[in-house]
Amino acid sequence: MRRFRNGAFLALAVLATTIGLACLAAILWTLVSHGFAGLSSQVFTQMTPPPGSRGGLLNAIYGSVVMTLLGILIGSPIGLLAGTYLAEYGRRSPLSTTIRFINDVLLSAPSIIIGLFVYQIVVVRVGHFSALAGAIALAVIAIPVTLRTTEDMLNLVPAGMKDASAALGAYPWRTLISVIYPAARSGIVTGLLLAIARISGETAPLLFTALNNQFWSTDLNAPMANLPVVIFQFALSPYTNWQDLAWAGALIITTTILLLSILARFLLAMLQAQRGGGR
Amino acid sequence: MAIIDQGHAARQLIYEKVFRSATLCAAILVLLILGGVGASLVHGAWPALHRFGTGFVTREIWNPVTQQFGALGPMYGTIVTSLIAMLLAVPTGFGIALFLTELCPPWLKRPIGIAIELLAAVPSIIFGIWGLFVLAPILQSQTQPWLIAHVGAVPVIGSLFRGPPFGIGILTAGVVLAIMVLPFIAATMRDVFDTVPAMLKESGYGLGATTWEVIWHIVVPHSRVGMVGGVMLGLGRALGETMAVTFVIGNAHRISASLLAPGSTIASAIANEFTEADGDLYTSSLIALGLLLFLITFTVIALAQAMLRRLERQSGGRL
């Protein structure tokens, strides 16, 4: 009886793992089969079309790249500095404990709430939707991700290196810039990659900040097309040419994000191997 | 150069102060963001809350034409879809974590672990589009007719599975959410199980316990707090998930007895209606929905973090 129960539960565990892996496989398979069907060179060279005619996703891809980069440019310095404060200056102060807690809450806060927040403080004030508002919403999402990894990575730098620098008479900022940041470089880059991967697929915060734009626009002060919102609108439309483009867009976004995640993981593994070899 | 350059030292000190304040400001900005989110939501929600009072959370009506808004329908949808997701994802995630920590041959451990984490990196809109075009038709043609035929006749719970099989609806949204939060739950549980000291487990095996007995009597009690924390972290995600749900829930602001009927969640209502909302009261009501969601998820996530932190301190102190 004991053996039977043991066998039964272990079989269930194997089944659960199979289900999890099957879901991943099913999603990737659908993406690849539908996505490649909609993929053509036009996707990268033409604008989003009106229903029924042919076109591509060029303006959406451009908008996504611009807003993601801008979001990272705004968000990551803040995350980096705040992470530095937590790891170096304020280690055990009550303020740091609170910030760590708040940061973890922000890390899993619903992204649509961030969208509402930026709508209230930017879109309502300015009076219209804009790519800049979208980038700010993405930045707010990127901050907790970079903060968390920066703190973790700075904590990995051996204390001896900091002490050596301090013994030479360097102020902490000098030590940080000349010793600690270079030592933690690949870790920090990993954090940036993860943050890019996280925000480039975000849809909800862009719905009412950047909105969408059917035409080519490089104006940061105007609504801008972006892949996630275009996928959302096109997939829910009844037109097959829009649906095909939505699948192509979904494939592009997922491939990019998975590549970024794998690259980040690879960097992290290299970092650990280096550390293991050094000891 | 034995003489200390006074100017140089003074400049270094200034740089130090500037840099230090910059990091402090950035850290405080994180606090301000969360405070700002709360304040801006309260500010935006005020007209609706002022007009409807507590009726906003107790009424089911949602009528833009007569300007009557109540949050009960979306709140019900949010909670029910998340419960379905948890019912499906927690046992499965537990099984995966168990497999990865206790059963899996070492050479398989990393690839499967990475695959599960990659599933977590897939953006939610992909789950939505997949749910709409792949999962919903399958549920509509296979699962739901079966549920209606076999479970629909059972008293009490039968009423949950009646009505026509739409494909999209509360149940489908719950299933898509389950697949979405599965990797988070599985990964957290795996990490929690890994904190159980090997000596405890070996003692169990030494006494002749089977793998399952070791898990049930040693691993689970030892990691209870962390497991609950992981589940609540997953719940926080499920409650606030927008895109995956918006695709498959059908967006109907009413409470149906049947899980097969279309419904709405707080997040899906905001995503669907916000840009089209005309009139200040409509917009304000949607922001009030956002405020409710913020309060609910904040509570759940904060509790989850507190639990995981307690576990971290415990295992940090012991190891």
Coordinates of C-alpha atoms in Angstrom, one line a residue:
Chain A
M1 CA 0.0 0.0 0.0
R2 CA 2.8 2.4 0.9
R3 CA 4.7 1.5 -2.2
F4 CA 1.5 1.9 -4.3
R5 CA 0.8 5.4 -2.9
N6 CA 4.4 6.3 -3.4
G7 CA 4.3 5.2 -7.0
A8 CA 1.0 6.9 -7.7
F9 CA 2.1 10.3 -6.4
L10 CA 5.5 10.1 -8.2
A11 CA 3.6 9.3 -11.4
L12 CA 1.4 12.3 -10.8
A13 CA 4.6 14.5 -10.4
V14 CA 5.9 13.2 -13.7
L15 CA 2.5 13.9 -15.3
A16 CA 2.5 17.5 -14.0
T17 CA 6.0 18.1 -15.4
T18 CA 4.9 16.7 -18.8
I19 CA 1.8 19.0 -18.8
G20 CA 4.0 22.0 -18.1
L21 CA 6.4 21.1 -20.9
A22 CA 3.6 20.2 -23.2
C23 CA 2.1 23.7 -22.7
L24 CA 5.4 25.4 -23.6
A25 CA 5.8 23.1 -26.6
A26 CA 2.2 23.8 -27.8
I27 CA 2.5 27.5 -27.5
L28 CA 5.9 27.6 -29.3
W29 CA 4.5 25.3 -32.0
T30 CA 1.5 27.4 -32.7
L31 CA 3.6 30.5 -32.8
V32 CA 6.1 29.0 -35.2
S33 CA 3.5 27.5 -37.5
H34 CA 1.1 30.5 -37.6
G35 CA 3.9 33.0 -37.4
F36 CA 5.9 31.8 -40.3
A37 CA 2.8 31.6 -42.4
G38 CA 2.2 35.4 -41.9
L39 CA 5.9 36.2 -42.1
S40 CA 7.3 37.7 -45.3
S41 CA 9.8 40.4 -46.3
Q42 CA 6.8 42.9 -46.4
V43 CA 6.4 42.6 -42.6
F44 CA 9.7 44.4 -42.2
T45 CA 9.4 46.9 -45.0
Q46 CA 5.7 48.1 -45.0
M47 CA 3.4 49.9 -42.7
T48 CA 0.4 48.4 -40.9
P49 CA -2.3 48.1 -43.6
P50 CA -6.0 48.9 -43.5
P51 CA -8.3 45.8 -43.4
G52 CA -8.2 43.7 -46.5
S53 CA -5.0 44.9 -48.1
R54 CA -1.5 43.8 -47.8
G55 CA 1.1 45.4 -45.5
G56 CA 3.7 44.9 -42.8
L57 CA 4.6 45.9 -39.3
L58 CA 7.5 48.3 -39.9
N59 CA 6.0 51.2 -38.0
A60 CA 5.0 49.0 -35.1
I61 CA 8.5 47.4 -34.9
Y62 CA 10.1 50.8 -35.0
G63 CA 7.8 52.1 -32.3
S64 CA 8.4 49.1 -30.0
V65 CA 12.2 49.5 -30.4
V66 CA 12.1 53.2 -29.8
M67 CA 9.9 53.0 -26.7
T68 CA 11.7 50.0 -25.2
L69 CA 15.1 51.7 -25.6
L70 CA 13.8 55.0 -24.3
G71 CA 12.1 53.2 -21.4
I72 CA 15.5 51.5 -20.5
L73 CA 17.4 54.8 -20.9
I74 CA 15.0 56.5 -18.4
G75 CA 14.5 53.5 -16.1
S76 CA 17.8 51.7 -15.8
P77 CA 19.9 54.6 -14.4
I78 CA 17.4 55.1 -11.6
G79 CA 17.3 51.3 -10.9
L80 CA 21.1 51.2 -11.1
L81 CA 21.6 54.1 -8.6
A82 CA 18.9 52.9 -6.2
G83 CA 20.4 49.4 -6.3
T84 CA 23.8 50.9 -5.6
Y85 CA 22.3 52.7 -2.6
L86 CA 20.8 49.5 -1.2
A87 CA 24.0 47.5 -1.8
E88 CA 26.7 50.0 -0.7
Y89 CA 25.4 53.0 1.2
G90 CA 22.3 52.0 3.1
R91 CA 22.8 48.3 3.5
R92 CA 21.0 47.7 6.7
S93 CA 19.1 51.0 7.3
P94 CA 15.3 50.8 7.9
L95 CA 14.9 52.9 4.8
S96 CA 16.6 50.2 2.7
T97 CA 14.5 47.5 4.2
T98 CA 11.4 49.4 3.2
I99 CA 12.6 50.1 -0.3
R100 CA 13.5 46.5 -0.8
F101 CA 10.0 45.5 0.2
I102 CA 8.3 48.2 -1.9
N103 CA 10.5 47.3 -4.9
D104 CA 9.4 43.6 -4.6
V105 CA 5.8 44.8 -4.6
L106 CA 6.4 47.0 -7.7
L107 CA 8.1 44.0 -9.4
S108 CA 4.9 42.0 -9.3
A109 CA 2.4 44.9 -9.4
P110 CA -0.1 44.5 -12.3
S111 CA 1.3 46.4 -15.3
I112 CA -2.2 47.8 -16.2
I113 CA -2.1 49.8 -12.9
I114 CA 1.2 51.3 -14.0
G115 CA -0.5 52.3 -17.3
L116 CA -3.3 54.0 -15.4
F117 CA -0.7 55.8 -13.2
V118 CA 1.2 57.2 -16.2
Y119 CA -2.1 58.1 -17.9
Q120 CA -3.0 60.2 -14.9
I121 CA 0.3 61.9 -14.4
V122 CA 1.4 62.3 -18.1
V123 CA -1.4 61.9 -20.6
V124 CA -4.0 63.9 -18.6
R125 CA -1.6 66.7 -17.9
V126 CA -0.3 66.9 -21.5
G127 CA -3.7 66.4 -22.9
H128 CA -3.0 63.7 -25.5
F129 CA -1.5 60.2 -25.9
S130 CA 2.2 60.1 -26.8
A131 CA 5.1 57.8 -27.3
L132 CA 6.9 59.5 -24.5
A133 CA 4.2 58.5 -22.1
G134 CA 4.5 55.0 -23.3
A135 CA 8.3 55.1 -22.7
I136 CA 7.7 56.4 -19.2
A137 CA 5.3 53.6 -18.4
L138 CA 7.9 51.1 -19.6
A139 CA 10.6 52.8 -17.5
V140 CA 8.5 52.5 -14.4
I141 CA 8.3 48.8 -15.0
A142 CA 12.0 48.5 -15.8
I143 CA 13.1 50.2 -12.6
P144 CA 12.4 47.4 -10.1
V145 CA 13.9 44.8 -12.4
T146 CA 17.3 46.7 -12.7
L147 CA 17.2 47.6 -9.1
R148 CA 16.9 44.0 -7.9
T149 CA 19.6 42.6 -10.2
T150 CA 22.0 45.5 -9.5
E151 CA 21.8 45.0 -5.8
D152 CA 22.3 41.2 -6.1
M153 CA 25.2 41.6 -8.5
L154 CA 27.0 44.3 -6.4
N155 CA 26.7 42.0 -3.4
L156 CA 28.6 39.4 -5.2
V157 CA 31.7 41.5 -5.6
P158 CA 34.2 40.3 -3.0
A159 CA 34.6 42.5 0.0
G160 CA 38.4 42.3 -0.3
M161 CA 38.3 44.4 -3.5
K162 CA 36.3 47.2 -1.8
D163 CA 38.6 47.1 1.2
A164 CA 41.7 47.3 -1.0
S165 CA 40.4 50.3 -2.8
A166 CA 39.3 52.0 0.5
A167 CA 42.8 51.3 1.9
L168 CA 44.3 53.3 -1.0
G169 CA 42.3 56.3 0.3
A170 CA 39.6 56.2 -2.3
Y171 CA 36.1 57.5 -1.5
P172 CA 33.3 55.0 -1.9
W173 CA 32.1 56.6 -5.2
R174 CA 35.6 56.2 -6.7
T175 CA 35.7 52.6 -5.5
L176 CA 32.3 52.0 -7.0
I177 CA 33.2 53.5 -10.4
S178 CA 36.7 52.1 -10.8
V179 CA 36.4 48.8 -8.9
I180 CA 32.9 47.6 -8.1
Y181 CA 31.0 48.4 -11.3
P182 CA 33.7 46.9 -13.6
A183 CA 33.8 43.8 -11.4
A184 CA 30.0 43.4 -11.6
R185 CA 29.7 44.5 -15.2
S186 CA 28.4 41.3 -16.8
G187 CA 25.9 40.9 -14.0
I188 CA 24.6 44.4 -14.5
V189 CA 24.4 43.8 -18.3
T190 CA 22.3 40.7 -17.5
G191 CA 20.0 42.8 -15.5
L192 CA 19.6 45.2 -18.4
L193 CA 18.9 42.4 -20.8
L194 CA 16.2 41.0 -18.4
A195 CA 14.6 44.4 -18.1
I196 CA 14.5 44.8 -21.9
A197 CA 13.0 41.3 -22.2
R198 CA 10.4 42.2 -19.6
I199 CA 9.3 45.5 -21.1
S200 CA 9.4 44.7 -24.8
G201 CA 6.4 42.4 -24.4
E202 CA 4.3 44.6 -22.2
T203 CA 1.0 45.5 -23.7
A204 CA -1.3 46.7 -20.9
P205 CA 0.7 49.8 -19.9
L206 CA 0.9 51.0 -23.5
L207 CA -2.8 50.7 -24.3
F208 CA -3.6 54.1 -22.9
T209 CA -0.3 55.9 -22.9
A210 CA 1.3 55.3 -26.4
L211 CA -2.0 54.1 -27.9
N212 CA -1.4 53.2 -31.5
N213 CA -0.8 54.8 -34.8
Q214 CA -1.6 53.4 -38.2
F215 CA 1.0 55.5 -39.9
W216 CA 4.7 56.0 -39.8
S217 CA 5.6 58.5 -37.0
T218 CA 8.8 59.4 -35.3
D219 CA 7.3 62.1 -33.2
L220 CA 7.7 61.3 -29.5
N221 CA 5.0 63.7 -28.7
A222 CA 2.4 61.9 -30.7
P223 CA 0.8 58.4 -30.4
M224 CA 3.1 55.7 -31.8
A225 CA 2.4 52.2 -33.1
N226 CA 4.0 49.4 -31.2
L227 CA 4.0 45.6 -31.7
P228 CA 2.1 44.5 -28.6
V229 CA -0.9 46.8 -29.1
V230 CA -1.0 46.1 -32.8
I231 CA -1.0 42.4 -32.1
F232 CA -3.9 43.0 -29.6
Q233 CA -6.0 44.9 -32.1
F234 CA -5.2 42.8 -35.1
A235 CA -5.7 39.4 -33.4
L236 CA -9.2 40.5 -32.2
S237 CA -10.2 41.8 -35.6
P238 CA -12.3 39.7 -38.0
Y239 CA -9.9 40.3 -41.0
T240 CA -7.6 37.4 -41.9
N241 CA -4.8 39.6 -43.2
W242 CA -4.7 41.4 -39.8
Q243 CA -4.8 38.1 -37.9
D244 CA -1.8 36.8 -40.0
L245 CA 0.1 39.9 -39.2
A246 CA -0.7 39.5 -35.5
W247 CA 0.8 36.0 -35.5
A248 CA 3.9 37.3 -37.4
G249 CA 4.3 40.0 -34.8
A250 CA 3.8 37.5 -31.9
L251 CA 6.5 35.3 -33.4
I252 CA 8.9 38.3 -33.7
I253 CA 8.3 39.5 -30.1
T254 CA 8.5 36.0 -28.6
T255 CA 11.7 35.1 -30.5
T256 CA 13.3 38.4 -29.4
I257 CA 12.4 37.9 -25.8
L258 CA 13.4 34.3 -25.6
L259 CA 16.8 35.1 -27.3
L260 CA 17.3 38.0 -24.8
S261 CA 16.5 35.7 -21.8
I262 CA 18.8 32.9 -23.1
L263 CA 21.6 35.4 -23.6
A264 CA 21.1 36.8 -20.1
R265 CA 21.1 33.2 -18.7
F266 CA 24.3 32.5 -20.7
L267 CA 26.0 35.6 -19.3
L268 CA 25.1 34.7 -15.8
A269 CA 26.4 31.1 -16.2
M270 CA 29.7 32.5 -17.6
L271 CA 29.9 34.8 -14.6
Q272 CA 29.4 32.0 -12.2
A273 CA 32.0 29.8 -14.0
Q274 CA 34.5 32.7 -13.8
R275 CA 33.9 33.1 -10.1
G276 CA 34.1 29.3 -9.5
G277 CA 37.4 29.2 -11.5
G278 CA 38.9 32.1 -9.5
R279 CA 38.5 30.5 -6.2
Chain B
M1 CA 54.2 63.8 -4.7
A2 CA 54.0 63.4 -1.0
I3 CA 52.1 66.6 -0.5
I4 CA 48.4 66.1 -0.4
D5 CA 46.6 68.2 -2.9
Q6 CA 44.0 70.0 -0.8
G7 CA 41.9 70.9 -3.8
H8 CA 41.9 67.4 -5.1
A9 CA 40.7 66.0 -1.8
A10 CA 38.0 68.6 -1.5
R11 CA 36.8 67.9 -5.0
Q12 CA 36.7 64.1 -4.2
L13 CA 34.6 64.8 -1.2
I14 CA 32.1 66.8 -3.2
Y15 CA 31.9 64.1 -5.8
E16 CA 31.3 61.6 -3.0
K17 CA 28.5 63.7 -1.6
V18 CA 26.9 64.2 -5.0
F19 CA 27.1 60.6 -5.9
R20 CA 25.7 59.5 -2.6
S21 CA 22.8 61.9 -2.8
A22 CA 22.1 60.7 -6.3
T23 CA 21.8 57.1 -5.2
L24 CA 19.7 58.1 -2.2
C25 CA 17.3 60.2 -4.5
A26 CA 16.9 57.2 -6.9
A27 CA 16.1 54.9 -3.9
I28 CA 13.6 57.4 -2.5
L29 CA 12.1 57.7 -6.0
V30 CA 11.1 54.1 -5.8
L31 CA 9.1 54.8 -2.7
L32 CA 7.6 57.9 -4.4
I33 CA 6.5 55.8 -7.4
L34 CA 4.4 53.4 -5.3
G35 CA 3.0 56.3 -3.3
G36 CA 2.3 58.2 -6.5
V37 CA 0.5 55.2 -8.0
G38 CA -1.8 55.0 -5.0
A39 CA -2.4 58.8 -4.8
S40 CA -3.1 59.2 -8.5
L41 CA -5.5 56.3 -8.5
V42 CA -7.4 57.7 -5.5
H43 CA -7.5 61.1 -7.2
G44 CA -8.8 59.7 -10.5
A45 CA -11.3 57.5 -8.8
W46 CA -12.7 60.2 -6.5
P47 CA -15.6 61.4 -8.7
A48 CA -16.9 57.8 -9.0
L49 CA -16.4 56.9 -5.4
H50 CA -18.0 60.2 -4.3
R51 CA -21.0 59.6 -6.5
F52 CA -21.6 55.9 -5.8
G53 CA -20.1 55.5 -2.3
T54 CA -19.9 52.0 -1.0
G55 CA -22.5 51.1 -3.6
F56 CA -19.6 51.0 -6.1
V57 CA -18.3 47.7 -4.7
T58 CA -21.7 46.1 -4.0
R59 CA -23.7 46.8 -7.2
E60 CA -23.5 44.6 -10.3
I61 CA -24.9 47.2 -12.7
W62 CA -22.5 48.6 -15.3
N63 CA -24.3 50.9 -17.7
P64 CA -22.5 53.6 -19.6
V65 CA -25.7 54.9 -21.1
T66 CA -27.4 55.7 -17.8
Q67 CA -24.0 56.4 -16.1
Q68 CA -24.5 53.8 -13.5
F69 CA -21.4 51.9 -12.5
G70 CA -20.8 49.1 -10.0
A71 CA -17.7 46.9 -9.6
L72 CA -19.3 43.7 -8.4
G73 CA -19.2 41.9 -11.8
P74 CA -15.6 42.5 -12.6
M75 CA -14.6 41.8 -9.0
Y76 CA -16.4 38.5 -9.1
G77 CA -14.7 37.6 -12.4
T78 CA -11.3 38.5 -11.1
I79 CA -11.6 36.4 -8.0
V80 CA -13.3 33.4 -9.8
T81 CA -10.8 33.2 -12.7
S82 CA -7.9 33.5 -10.2
L83 CA -9.3 30.7 -8.0
I84 CA -9.7 28.4 -11.1
A85 CA -6.1 29.2 -12.1
M86 CA -4.9 28.5 -8.6
L87 CA -6.9 25.2 -8.4
L88 CA -5.2 24.0 -11.6
A89 CA -1.8 25.5 -11.2
V90 CA -0.9 24.8 -7.6
P91 CA -1.1 21.0 -7.7
T92 CA 0.6 21.0 -11.1
G93 CA 3.3 23.4 -9.9
F94 CA 3.8 21.3 -6.8
G95 CA 4.2 18.2 -8.9
I96 CA 6.8 20.0 -11.1
A97 CA 8.8 21.2 -8.1
L98 CA 8.6 17.8 -6.6
F99 CA 9.8 16.2 -9.8
L100 CA 12.7 18.7 -10.2
T101 CA 14.0 18.4 -6.6
E102 CA 13.4 14.7 -5.8
L103 CA 13.0 12.6 -8.9
C104 CA 14.7 14.2 -11.8
P105 CA 18.0 12.7 -13.0
P106 CA 20.7 15.4 -12.6
W107 CA 21.3 15.8 -16.3
L108 CA 17.6 16.6 -17.0
K109 CA 17.3 19.0 -14.1
R110 CA 18.8 22.1 -15.8
P111 CA 17.1 21.8 -19.2
I112 CA 13.7 21.3 -17.6
G113 CA 14.3 24.1 -15.1
I114 CA 15.3 26.4 -18.0
A115 CA 12.3 25.4 -20.1
I116 CA 9.9 26.2 -17.2
E117 CA 11.7 29.6 -16.7
L118 CA 11.4 30.4 -20.4
L119 CA 7.7 29.7 -20.1
A120 CA 7.7 32.5 -17.5
A121 CA 9.4 34.9 -19.9
V122 CA 6.8 34.5 -22.7
P123 CA 4.8 37.8 -22.7
S124 CA 1.2 37.6 -21.5
I125 CA -0.2 38.7 -24.9
I126 CA 1.1 35.5 -26.4
F127 CA -0.9 33.5 -23.9
G128 CA -3.9 35.6 -24.8
I129 CA -3.7 35.1 -28.6
W130 CA -2.9 31.4 -28.1
G131 CA -5.8 31.0 -25.7
L132 CA -8.2 32.6 -28.2
F133 CA -7.2 30.8 -31.3
V134 CA -6.0 27.4 -30.0
L135 CA -7.3 26.7 -26.5
A136 CA -10.8 28.2 -26.8
P137 CA -11.8 26.1 -29.8
I138 CA -10.6 23.0 -28.2
L139 CA -12.5 23.7 -25.0
Q140 CA -15.6 24.6 -27.0
S141 CA -15.6 21.5 -29.1
Q142 CA -14.3 18.9 -26.6
T143 CA -14.1 19.8 -22.9
Q144 CA -17.1 22.0 -22.4
P145 CA -19.7 19.7 -24.1
W146 CA -18.3 16.9 -21.9
L147 CA -18.6 19.0 -18.8
I148 CA -22.2 20.1 -19.7
A149 CA -23.2 16.5 -20.4
H150 CA -21.6 14.8 -17.4
V151 CA -21.1 17.4 -14.6
G152 CA -24.0 19.7 -15.5
A153 CA -26.5 17.1 -14.2
V154 CA -24.8 16.8 -10.8
P155 CA -26.7 18.8 -8.1
V156 CA -25.0 21.8 -6.5
I157 CA -21.8 22.0 -8.6
G158 CA -23.8 21.2 -11.7
S159 CA -25.0 24.7 -12.1
L160 CA -21.5 25.9 -12.6
F161 CA -21.3 23.9 -15.9
R162 CA -24.6 24.7 -17.7
G163 CA -25.5 26.7 -20.7
P164 CA -24.1 26.7 -24.2
P165 CA -20.3 26.1 -24.8
F166 CA -19.1 29.5 -25.9
G167 CA -15.4 28.6 -25.9
I168 CA -14.5 32.0 -24.4
G169 CA -15.6 32.8 -20.8
I170 CA -14.7 32.6 -17.2
L171 CA -13.5 29.0 -17.3
T172 CA -11.2 29.5 -20.4
A173 CA -9.7 32.6 -18.8
G174 CA -9.0 30.6 -15.6
V175 CA -7.2 27.9 -17.7
V176 CA -5.1 30.4 -19.6
L177 CA -4.2 32.1 -16.3
A178 CA -3.3 28.7 -14.8
I179 CA -0.8 28.1 -17.6
M180 CA 0.6 31.6 -17.2
V181 CA 1.2 31.4 -13.4
L182 CA 2.4 27.8 -13.5
P183 CA 6.1 28.6 -14.1
F184 CA 6.1 31.2 -11.2
I185 CA 4.6 28.7 -8.8
A186 CA 6.8 25.8 -9.9
A187 CA 10.0 27.9 -9.8
T188 CA 9.3 29.3 -6.3
M189 CA 8.3 26.0 -4.9
R190 CA 11.4 24.4 -6.3
D191 CA 13.6 27.1 -4.7
V192 CA 11.7 26.6 -1.4
F193 CA 12.1 22.8 -1.5
D194 CA 15.8 23.3 -2.1
T195 CA 16.2 25.1 1.2
V196 CA 15.2 21.9 3.1
P197 CA 18.4 20.6 4.7
A198 CA 19.6 17.4 3.1
M199 CA 20.2 15.9 6.5
L200 CA 16.5 16.0 7.4
K201 CA 15.6 14.2 4.2
E202 CA 18.4 11.6 4.6
S203 CA 17.1 10.9 8.1
G204 CA 13.7 10.1 6.7
Y205 CA 15.1 7.8 4.1
G206 CA 17.3 6.2 6.7
L207 CA 14.2 5.3 8.7
G208 CA 12.8 3.5 5.6
A209 CA 10.4 6.1 4.4
T210 CA 9.3 6.2 0.8
T211 CA 10.0 9.2 -1.4
W212 CA 6.4 10.4 -1.0
E213 CA 6.5 10.0 2.8
V214 CA 9.7 12.1 3.0
I215 CA 8.0 14.7 0.8
W216 CA 4.7 14.8 2.7
H217 CA 6.1 14.5 6.3
I218 CA 9.4 16.3 6.0
V219 CA 9.7 18.5 2.9
V220 CA 6.2 20.0 3.0
P221 CA 6.0 20.8 6.7
H222 CA 9.5 22.3 6.6
S223 CA 8.7 24.6 3.6
R224 CA 5.1 25.4 4.4
V225 CA 5.6 29.2 4.8
G226 CA 7.6 29.5 1.6
M227 CA 5.0 27.4 -0.4
V228 CA 2.2 29.6 0.7
G229 CA 4.3 32.6 -0.2
G230 CA 5.0 31.3 -3.7
V231 CA 1.3 30.5 -4.2
M232 CA 0.3 34.0 -3.2
L233 CA 2.9 35.5 -5.5
G234 CA 1.3 33.5 -8.3
L235 CA -2.2 34.6 -7.1
G236 CA -1.0 38.3 -7.2
R237 CA 0.0 37.8 -10.8
A238 CA -3.3 36.0 -11.7
L239 CA -5.4 38.8 -10.1
G240 CA -3.7 41.6 -12.1
E241 CA -3.1 39.8 -15.4
T242 CA -4.6 41.8 -18.2
M243 CA -3.8 40.7 -21.7
A244 CA -4.1 36.9 -21.4
V245 CA -7.5 37.3 -19.8
T246 CA -8.8 40.1 -22.1
F247 CA -8.6 37.9 -25.2
V248 CA -10.6 35.0 -23.8
I249 CA -13.1 36.3 -21.2
G250 CA -15.8 37.8 -23.5
N251 CA -16.1 41.1 -21.6
A252 CA -19.6 40.9 -20.2
H253 CA -20.3 42.9 -17.0
R254 CA -22.6 40.4 -15.3
I255 CA -22.4 37.6 -12.9
S256 CA -23.5 34.3 -14.3
A257 CA -24.0 31.1 -12.3
S258 CA -22.2 29.1 -15.1
L259 CA -18.4 29.2 -15.4
L260 CA -18.9 28.6 -19.1
A261 CA -20.5 32.1 -19.6
P262 CA -18.6 35.2 -20.6
G263 CA -17.6 37.6 -17.9
S264 CA -15.1 40.2 -17.2
T265 CA -12.2 40.9 -14.7
I266 CA -11.2 44.3 -13.4
A267 CA -8.1 44.3 -15.6
S268 CA -9.9 43.2 -18.7
A269 CA -12.7 45.8 -18.2
I270 CA -10.0 48.6 -18.0
A271 CA -8.1 47.3 -21.0
N272 CA -11.3 47.0 -23.1
E273 CA -13.1 50.1 -22.2
F274 CA -10.6 52.8 -21.0
T275 CA -9.8 54.4 -24.4
E276 CA -13.4 54.3 -25.5
A277 CA -14.9 55.6 -22.2
D278 CA -16.7 58.9 -22.9
G279 CA -17.6 61.1 -19.9
D280 CA -15.7 61.8 -16.8
L281 CA -17.8 59.5 -14.6
Y282 CA -17.2 56.5 -16.9
T283 CA -13.4 57.1 -16.9
S284 CA -13.4 57.7 -13.2
S285 CA -15.3 54.5 -12.6
L286 CA -12.7 52.6 -14.6
I287 CA -9.9 54.2 -12.5
A288 CA -11.8 53.3 -9.4
L289 CA -11.7 49.7 -10.7
G290 CA -8.0 50.1 -11.0
L291 CA -7.8 51.3 -7.4
L292 CA -9.7 48.2 -6.2
L293 CA -7.3 46.0 -8.2
F294 CA -4.3 47.9 -6.7
L295 CA -5.6 47.4 -3.2
I296 CA -6.3 43.7 -3.7
T297 CA -3.0 42.8 -5.4
F298 CA -1.0 45.1 -3.0
T299 CA -2.4 43.1 0.0
V300 CA -1.8 39.7 -1.6
I301 CA 1.8 40.5 -2.9
A302 CA 2.8 42.2 0.4
L303 CA 1.6 39.2 2.4
A304 CA 3.5 36.9 0.0
Q305 CA 6.7 38.9 0.3
A306 CA 6.4 39.0 4.1
M307 CA 6.1 35.2 4.1
L308 CA 9.0 34.6 1.7
R309 CA 11.2 37.0 3.7
R310 CA 10.5 35.2 6.9
L311 CA 11.6 31.9 5.2
E312 CA 14.7 33.6 3.9
R313 CA 15.6 34.8 7.4
Q314 CA 14.9 31.4 8.8
S315 CA 17.0 29.4 6.4
G316 CA 19.7 32.2 6.4
G317 CA 19.9 31.9 10.1
R318 CA 20.0 28.1 10.1
L319 CA 22.4 27.3 7.3

